[in-house]
Amino acid sequence: MSREDLATSRKARLSPQKRALLEKLSGAARTSGTTRIPRRPADDRPPLSYAQRRLWFLDQMVPDSPAYNVPMSFRVRGPLRREILERAAEEVVRRHESLRTRLPSENGEPWQEIVDDVKVPVELVDLTDDPARLDALVFEAGRRPFDLATGPLLRVTLYRLAPELHVVLLNAHHVVVDGWSLGLFWQELFTLYEAFAAGRPSPLPELAVQYADFAVWQREYLSGDRLENQLAYWRRQLGEGTENLELPLDRPRPPVQTFEGGDLRDVYPAALRDELQALCRREGVSLFVVLLGALNVLLHRYTGQSGIPVGSPVTNRTHVDIEPLIGMFVNTLVYRTDMAGDPDFREVLRRVQEVVNGAQQHQEVPFEVLVDALRPERYLSQNPLFQVCFNFLPARELQPGDELVIEAIEGVRIATSKFDLWISVVDCADELLVEVEYNRDVFEPATVRRLMDAFRVVVEAAAARPDVAVSRLPVLPDADRRRIVEEWNDTAKAFDGAERCLHDLIADQAARTPDAPAVVFGGQEVTYAELDRRANRLAH
């Protein structure tokens, strides 16, 4: 799944928590002092949103790729009834037009086609006799591609491991969901499941607007002076001097990015998390800013570049009407931090905070519109404007319920990567889970492992010594430092005749191998015999 969609929770039991949940899902009925999003005019072909159009283009460029599949799974303990789960899933799909949408095109121009009657069968896979196959089957299901033109663009699979132990896998294409949407889907699904299992009707209110309404409104809202005012900030921030990071790649890039990737993970213990939180309190910044600052230090030290662009996703749900909608709303911001002048880490935090504040105040410009406006040099082999993405997520917990115990399973691995590096940190309250997706076309796993180890070294050093200049913060683990400084430079060698003079040793070598090259420079070569003759001539 995408890292902005990652949500890790400790074991908890599910409850609808009706009052809080219904308040959240009724967000469209609240007033916010903003202009409401109107229902779209009767039109069979509503346009794609900006985010959808970019994903559609990438799908045309690399068809049948699983890179933008968004799988997520939960472990369910208790007397789960498949027919009730299927009915609940169908009701979620009925409520949200985005889940009934496909993207056909004509003459290269796509549109949103909302299908009225879509069935979402919950496929049952019985693994009671062989539960060890679960991981392989989930991996295979997660990588199964979607056809954007024909749909449907989501699937639900139920894996039975025991009579009262199941794993539910949702797999959808990113063009119809984002991370916020996944949370809504699971909350609605199990709220409806509990109601239907008890013989009650759906407690969820009807939605005031739908995703296609947002897509039409977005194009009208982001225009004219409003758009130009937002773009003016980004032109100042990114328009000059933005360059690609010269990362330590192991291989040349392929002509077209394949999105094939690998992943690694690390866990930072509670003690380190506590140190970072103490630094946050002293400096008045968030844990996101501290970790992004440490990443900037690492990338600056590895590349030697002063302007460090790092992408990061934001929910982009700035309008109350879209809070309860399932759909692709997430936007990507580019945080470009100036690392010039060898600042200490406290100054890095100040710079990062300023950049984050400015970017988030201008987050309504879709990344796709930003790229079109700035017109950076484009390559099919890499993402424009940034190649490293960073995300920070709090742990998500489901609430206890009556019969079913629901446990979120850590992100489903499908061996894809959208960028050179995507580093994601999940705050699990008692530790930090650090994960990285990497572009397998350009990186070896060992290189990424060294990068992750170096990131931890920088995080630890910055937390302990924030007054130290960036150039003096360590980036090498102790073992690597000993290998480079001591082992690789341990070149002392014992040889016979250590007490003899150098000219005697050269004379002996000239007698043994007179025609062997002794000195090579600028295309010229001097043999040992000639070197001995010249030395004798100079001595005389």
PDB file of C-alpha atoms in Angstrom, residues 36-212:
ATOM      1  CA  ARG A  36     -20.487  24.742  -0.070  1.00  0.00           C
ATOM      2  CA  ILE A  37     -19.563  22.393  -2.891  1.00  0.00           C
ATOM      3  CA  PRO A  38     -22.586  22.225  -5.211  1.00  0.00           C
ATOM      4  CA  ARG A  39     -23.891  19.083  -6.859  1.00  0.00           C
ATOM      5  CA  ARG A  40     -22.620  18.867 -10.400  1.00  0.00           C
ATOM      6  CA  PRO A  41     -24.889  19.554 -13.356  1.00  0.00           C
ATOM      7  CA  ALA A  42     -26.445  16.572 -15.047  1.00  0.00           C
ATOM      8  CA  ASP A  43     -23.559  15.397 -17.194  1.00  0.00           C
ATOM      9  CA  ASP A  44     -22.696  11.917 -18.289  1.00  0.00           C
ATOM     10  CA  ARG A  45     -18.956  12.716 -18.400  1.00  0.00           C
ATOM     11  CA  PRO A  46     -17.671  14.566 -15.341  1.00  0.00           C
ATOM     12  CA  PRO A  47     -13.942  15.298 -15.667  1.00  0.00           C
ATOM     13  CA  LEU A  48     -11.205  13.628 -13.658  1.00  0.00           C
ATOM     14  CA  SER A  49      -9.792  15.504 -10.698  1.00  0.00           C
ATOM     15  CA  TYR A  50      -6.214  16.720 -11.107  1.00  0.00           C
ATOM     16  CA  ALA A  51      -4.882  13.866  -8.967  1.00  0.00           C
ATOM     17  CA  GLN A  52      -6.907  11.292 -10.862  1.00  0.00           C
ATOM     18  CA  ARG A  53      -5.640  12.578 -14.190  1.00  0.00           C
ATOM     19  CA  ARG A  54      -2.008  12.153 -13.154  1.00  0.00           C
ATOM     20  CA  LEU A  55      -2.639   8.575 -12.026  1.00  0.00           C
ATOM     21  CA  TRP A  56      -4.511   7.877 -15.246  1.00  0.00           C
ATOM     22  CA  PHE A  57      -1.528   9.187 -17.253  1.00  0.00           C
ATOM     23  CA  LEU A  58       0.903   6.999 -15.272  1.00  0.00           C
ATOM     24  CA  ASP A  59      -1.352   4.014 -15.928  1.00  0.00           C
ATOM     25  CA  GLN A  60      -1.202   4.753 -19.659  1.00  0.00           C
ATOM     26  CA  MET A  61       2.584   5.031 -19.464  1.00  0.00           C
ATOM     27  CA  VAL A  62       3.073   1.750 -17.546  1.00  0.00           C
ATOM     28  CA  PRO A  63      -0.106  -0.304 -18.062  1.00  0.00           C
ATOM     29  CA  ASP A  64      -0.949  -3.229 -15.786  1.00  0.00           C
ATOM     30  CA  SER A  65       1.422  -1.948 -13.096  1.00  0.00           C
ATOM     31  CA  PRO A  66       0.463  -2.600  -9.446  1.00  0.00           C
ATOM     32  CA  ALA A  67       2.377   0.510  -8.318  1.00  0.00           C
ATOM     33  CA  TYR A  68      -0.795   2.416  -7.446  1.00  0.00           C
ATOM     34  CA  ASN A  69      -2.703  -0.473  -5.916  1.00  0.00           C
ATOM     35  CA  VAL A  70      -3.692   0.342  -2.337  1.00  0.00           C
ATOM     36  CA  PRO A  71      -4.070  -2.898  -0.368  1.00  0.00           C
ATOM     37  CA  MET A  72      -4.913  -2.922   3.333  1.00  0.00           C
ATOM     38  CA  SER A  73      -5.898  -5.789   5.582  1.00  0.00           C
ATOM     39  CA  PHE A  74      -7.349  -6.505   9.014  1.00  0.00           C
ATOM     40  CA  ARG A  75      -7.297  -9.615  11.142  1.00  0.00           C
ATOM     41  CA  VAL A  76     -10.755 -10.402  12.545  1.00  0.00           C
ATOM     42  CA  ARG A  77     -11.342 -12.671  15.517  1.00  0.00           C
ATOM     43  CA  GLY A  78     -14.868 -13.794  16.337  1.00  0.00           C
ATOM     44  CA  PRO A  79     -17.961 -15.222  14.605  1.00  0.00           C
ATOM     45  CA  LEU A  80     -17.624 -13.316  11.302  1.00  0.00           C
ATOM     46  CA  ARG A  81     -20.517 -13.887   8.856  1.00  0.00           C
ATOM     47  CA  ARG A  82     -19.507 -13.594   5.232  1.00  0.00           C
ATOM     48  CA  GLU A  83     -22.977 -12.740   3.891  1.00  0.00           C
ATOM     49  CA  ILE A  84     -23.302  -9.842   6.332  1.00  0.00           C
ATOM     50  CA  LEU A  85     -19.808  -8.597   5.432  1.00  0.00           C
ATOM     51  CA  GLU A  86     -20.726  -8.707   1.732  1.00  0.00           C
ATOM     52  CA  ARG A  87     -23.948  -6.777   2.349  1.00  0.00           C
ATOM     53  CA  ALA A  88     -22.023  -4.162   4.336  1.00  0.00           C
ATOM     54  CA  ALA A  89     -19.410  -3.822   1.571  1.00  0.00           C
ATOM     55  CA  GLU A  90     -22.125  -3.351  -1.053  1.00  0.00           C
ATOM     56  CA  GLU A  91     -23.721  -0.610   1.050  1.00  0.00           C
ATOM     57  CA  VAL A  92     -20.395   1.243   1.335  1.00  0.00           C
ATOM     58  CA  VAL A  93     -20.027   1.026  -2.444  1.00  0.00           C
ATOM     59  CA  ARG A  94     -23.594   2.237  -2.955  1.00  0.00           C
ATOM     60  CA  ARG A  95     -22.964   5.244  -0.705  1.00  0.00           C
ATOM     61  CA  HIS A  96     -19.761   6.352  -2.436  1.00  0.00           C
ATOM     62  CA  GLU A  97     -19.869   6.973  -6.186  1.00  0.00           C
ATOM     63  CA  SER A  98     -16.065   6.893  -6.325  1.00  0.00           C
ATOM     64  CA  LEU A  99     -16.159   3.148  -5.613  1.00  0.00           C
ATOM     65  CA  ARG A 100     -18.543   2.697  -8.552  1.00  0.00           C
ATOM     66  CA  THR A 101     -16.397   4.739 -10.935  1.00  0.00           C
ATOM     67  CA  ARG A 102     -14.355   3.668 -13.952  1.00  0.00           C
ATOM     68  CA  LEU A 103     -12.297   5.854 -16.270  1.00  0.00           C
ATOM     69  CA  PRO A 104     -12.951   5.228 -19.975  1.00  0.00           C
ATOM     70  CA  SER A 105     -11.465   7.578 -22.550  1.00  0.00           C
ATOM     71  CA  GLU A 106     -12.197   8.782 -26.046  1.00  0.00           C
ATOM     72  CA  ASN A 107      -9.518  10.260 -28.315  1.00  0.00           C
ATOM     73  CA  GLY A 108      -7.136  10.302 -25.371  1.00  0.00           C
ATOM     74  CA  GLU A 109      -9.510  12.203 -23.072  1.00  0.00           C
ATOM     75  CA  PRO A 110     -10.718  10.305 -19.964  1.00  0.00           C
ATOM     76  CA  TRP A 111     -13.815  10.959 -17.878  1.00  0.00           C
ATOM     77  CA  GLN A 112     -15.527   9.537 -14.816  1.00  0.00           C
ATOM     78  CA  GLU A 113     -18.247   7.018 -15.571  1.00  0.00           C
ATOM     79  CA  ILE A 114     -20.317   6.229 -12.475  1.00  0.00           C
ATOM     80  CA  VAL A 115     -21.954   2.825 -12.692  1.00  0.00           C
ATOM     81  CA  ASP A 116     -25.246   2.540 -10.818  1.00  0.00           C
ATOM     82  CA  ASP A 117     -25.353  -1.167 -10.121  1.00  0.00           C
ATOM     83  CA  VAL A 118     -21.990  -2.541  -8.974  1.00  0.00           C
ATOM     84  CA  LYS A 119     -21.712  -5.776  -7.043  1.00  0.00           C
ATOM     85  CA  VAL A 120     -18.715  -6.278  -4.798  1.00  0.00           C
ATOM     86  CA  PRO A 121     -18.573  -9.971  -4.031  1.00  0.00           C
ATOM     87  CA  VAL A 122     -16.475 -10.873  -1.008  1.00  0.00           C
ATOM     88  CA  GLU A 123     -14.304 -13.665  -2.360  1.00  0.00           C
ATOM     89  CA  LEU A 124     -13.760 -16.386   0.246  1.00  0.00           C
ATOM     90  CA  VAL A 125     -10.430 -18.233   0.324  1.00  0.00           C
ATOM     91  CA  ASP A 126     -10.432 -21.088   2.816  1.00  0.00           C
ATOM     92  CA  LEU A 127      -6.956 -21.620   4.309  1.00  0.00           C
ATOM     93  CA  THR A 128      -7.948 -23.628   7.351  1.00  0.00           C
ATOM     94  CA  ASP A 129      -5.881 -26.571   6.077  1.00  0.00           C
ATOM     95  CA  ASP A 130      -2.890 -24.469   5.020  1.00  0.00           C
ATOM     96  CA  PRO A 131      -2.744 -21.052   6.757  1.00  0.00           C
ATOM     97  CA  ALA A 132       0.960 -20.701   5.872  1.00  0.00           C
ATOM     98  CA  ARG A 133      -0.096 -19.735   2.319  1.00  0.00           C
ATOM     99  CA  LEU A 134      -1.681 -16.488   3.541  1.00  0.00           C
ATOM    100  CA  ASP A 135       1.271 -14.145   2.939  1.00  0.00           C
ATOM    101  CA  ALA A 136       1.915 -15.447  -0.574  1.00  0.00           C
ATOM    102  CA  LEU A 137      -1.757 -15.174  -1.532  1.00  0.00           C
ATOM    103  CA  VAL A 138      -2.099 -11.657  -0.101  1.00  0.00           C
ATOM    104  CA  PHE A 139       1.037 -10.603  -2.005  1.00  0.00           C
ATOM    105  CA  GLU A 140      -0.373 -12.033  -5.218  1.00  0.00           C
ATOM    106  CA  ALA A 141      -3.789 -10.411  -4.680  1.00  0.00           C
ATOM    107  CA  GLY A 142      -2.182  -7.074  -3.798  1.00  0.00           C
ATOM    108  CA  ARG A 143      -0.213  -7.011  -7.065  1.00  0.00           C
ATOM    109  CA  ARG A 144      -3.142  -7.967  -9.284  1.00  0.00           C
ATOM    110  CA  PRO A 145      -3.619  -4.946 -11.579  1.00  0.00           C
ATOM    111  CA  PHE A 146      -6.812  -3.001 -12.245  1.00  0.00           C
ATOM    112  CA  ASP A 147      -8.222  -1.932 -15.601  1.00  0.00           C
ATOM    113  CA  LEU A 148      -9.155   1.723 -15.114  1.00  0.00           C
ATOM    114  CA  ALA A 149     -11.386   1.760 -18.177  1.00  0.00           C
ATOM    115  CA  THR A 150     -13.570  -1.222 -17.296  1.00  0.00           C
ATOM    116  CA  GLY A 151     -13.432  -1.457 -13.474  1.00  0.00           C
ATOM    117  CA  PRO A 152     -14.429  -2.288 -10.854  1.00  0.00           C
ATOM    118  CA  LEU A 153     -11.568  -0.560  -9.077  1.00  0.00           C
ATOM    119  CA  LEU A 154     -11.755  -2.346  -5.737  1.00  0.00           C
ATOM    120  CA  ARG A 155     -11.847  -5.930  -4.502  1.00  0.00           C
ATOM    121  CA  VAL A 156     -12.593  -7.484  -1.117  1.00  0.00           C
ATOM    122  CA  THR A 157     -11.181 -10.892  -0.209  1.00  0.00           C
ATOM    123  CA  LEU A 158     -11.868 -12.884   2.950  1.00  0.00           C
ATOM    124  CA  TYR A 159      -9.235 -15.414   4.019  1.00  0.00           C
ATOM    125  CA  ARG A 160     -10.468 -17.974   6.541  1.00  0.00           C
ATOM    126  CA  LEU A 161      -7.658 -19.261   8.771  1.00  0.00           C
ATOM    127  CA  ALA A 162      -9.890 -20.880  11.406  1.00  0.00           C
ATOM    128  CA  PRO A 163     -13.653 -20.921  12.127  1.00  0.00           C
ATOM    129  CA  GLU A 164     -13.323 -17.674  14.122  1.00  0.00           C
ATOM    130  CA  LEU A 165     -10.135 -16.232  12.639  1.00  0.00           C
ATOM    131  CA  HIS A 166     -10.196 -14.371   9.318  1.00  0.00           C
ATOM    132  CA  VAL A 167      -8.154 -11.811   7.385  1.00  0.00           C
ATOM    133  CA  VAL A 168     -10.073  -9.253   5.330  1.00  0.00           C
ATOM    134  CA  LEU A 169      -8.142  -7.717   2.429  1.00  0.00           C
ATOM    135  CA  LEU A 170      -9.297  -4.583   0.659  1.00  0.00           C
ATOM    136  CA  ASN A 171      -7.457  -3.786  -2.555  1.00  0.00           C
ATOM    137  CA  ALA A 172      -8.375  -0.655  -4.499  1.00  0.00           C
ATOM    138  CA  HIS A 173      -6.699   1.510  -7.094  1.00  0.00           C
ATOM    139  CA  HIS A 174      -5.318   4.790  -5.778  1.00  0.00           C
ATOM    140  CA  VAL A 175      -7.380   6.652  -8.368  1.00  0.00           C
ATOM    141  CA  VAL A 176     -10.501   6.096  -6.198  1.00  0.00           C
ATOM    142  CA  VAL A 177      -9.099   6.021  -2.626  1.00  0.00           C
ATOM    143  CA  ASP A 178      -6.467   7.599  -0.397  1.00  0.00           C
ATOM    144  CA  GLY A 179      -5.331   7.038   3.176  1.00  0.00           C
ATOM    145  CA  TRP A 180      -8.210   8.972   4.755  1.00  0.00           C
ATOM    146  CA  SER A 181     -10.577   6.962   2.545  1.00  0.00           C
ATOM    147  CA  LEU A 182      -9.244   3.681   3.888  1.00  0.00           C
ATOM    148  CA  GLY A 183     -10.068   4.755   7.430  1.00  0.00           C
ATOM    149  CA  LEU A 184     -13.578   5.752   6.341  1.00  0.00           C
ATOM    150  CA  PHE A 185     -14.069   2.483   4.456  1.00  0.00           C
ATOM    151  CA  TRP A 186     -13.185   0.289   7.415  1.00  0.00           C
ATOM    152  CA  GLN A 187     -15.198   2.360   9.888  1.00  0.00           C
ATOM    153  CA  GLU A 188     -18.250   2.317   7.650  1.00  0.00           C
ATOM    154  CA  LEU A 189     -17.830  -1.357   6.789  1.00  0.00           C
ATOM    155  CA  PHE A 190     -17.777  -2.585  10.373  1.00  0.00           C
ATOM    156  CA  THR A 191     -20.384  -0.066  11.554  1.00  0.00           C
ATOM    157  CA  LEU A 192     -22.726  -1.394   8.889  1.00  0.00           C
ATOM    158  CA  TYR A 193     -21.717  -4.982   9.667  1.00  0.00           C
ATOM    159  CA  GLU A 194     -22.672  -4.561  13.310  1.00  0.00           C
ATOM    160  CA  ALA A 195     -26.005  -2.924  12.417  1.00  0.00           C
ATOM    161  CA  PHE A 196     -26.945  -5.537   9.811  1.00  0.00           C
ATOM    162  CA  ALA A 197     -25.889  -8.420  12.056  1.00  0.00           C
ATOM    163  CA  ALA A 198     -28.252  -7.070  14.729  1.00  0.00           C
ATOM    164  CA  GLY A 199     -31.101  -6.703  12.234  1.00  0.00           C
ATOM    165  CA  ARG A 200     -30.956  -2.900  12.203  1.00  0.00           C
ATOM    166  CA  PRO A 201     -30.881  -0.616   9.125  1.00  0.00           C
ATOM    167  CA  SER A 202     -27.874   1.467   8.204  1.00  0.00           C
ATOM    168  CA  PRO A 203     -27.210   4.203  10.786  1.00  0.00           C
ATOM    169  CA  LEU A 204     -25.115   6.233   8.329  1.00  0.00           C
ATOM    170  CA  PRO A 205     -26.539   9.464   6.866  1.00  0.00           C
ATOM    171  CA  GLU A 206     -26.689   9.952   3.117  1.00  0.00           C
ATOM    172  CA  LEU A 207     -23.836  11.977   1.639  1.00  0.00           C
ATOM    173  CA  ALA A 208     -24.530  15.555   0.552  1.00  0.00           C
ATOM    174  CA  VAL A 209     -22.015  15.513  -2.334  1.00  0.00           C
ATOM    175  CA  GLN A 210     -19.959  12.953  -4.205  1.00  0.00           C
ATOM    176  CA  TYR A 211     -16.385  12.780  -5.537  1.00  0.00           C
ATOM    177  CA  ALA A 212     -17.318  13.777  -9.090  1.00  0.00           C
TER     178      ALA A 212
END
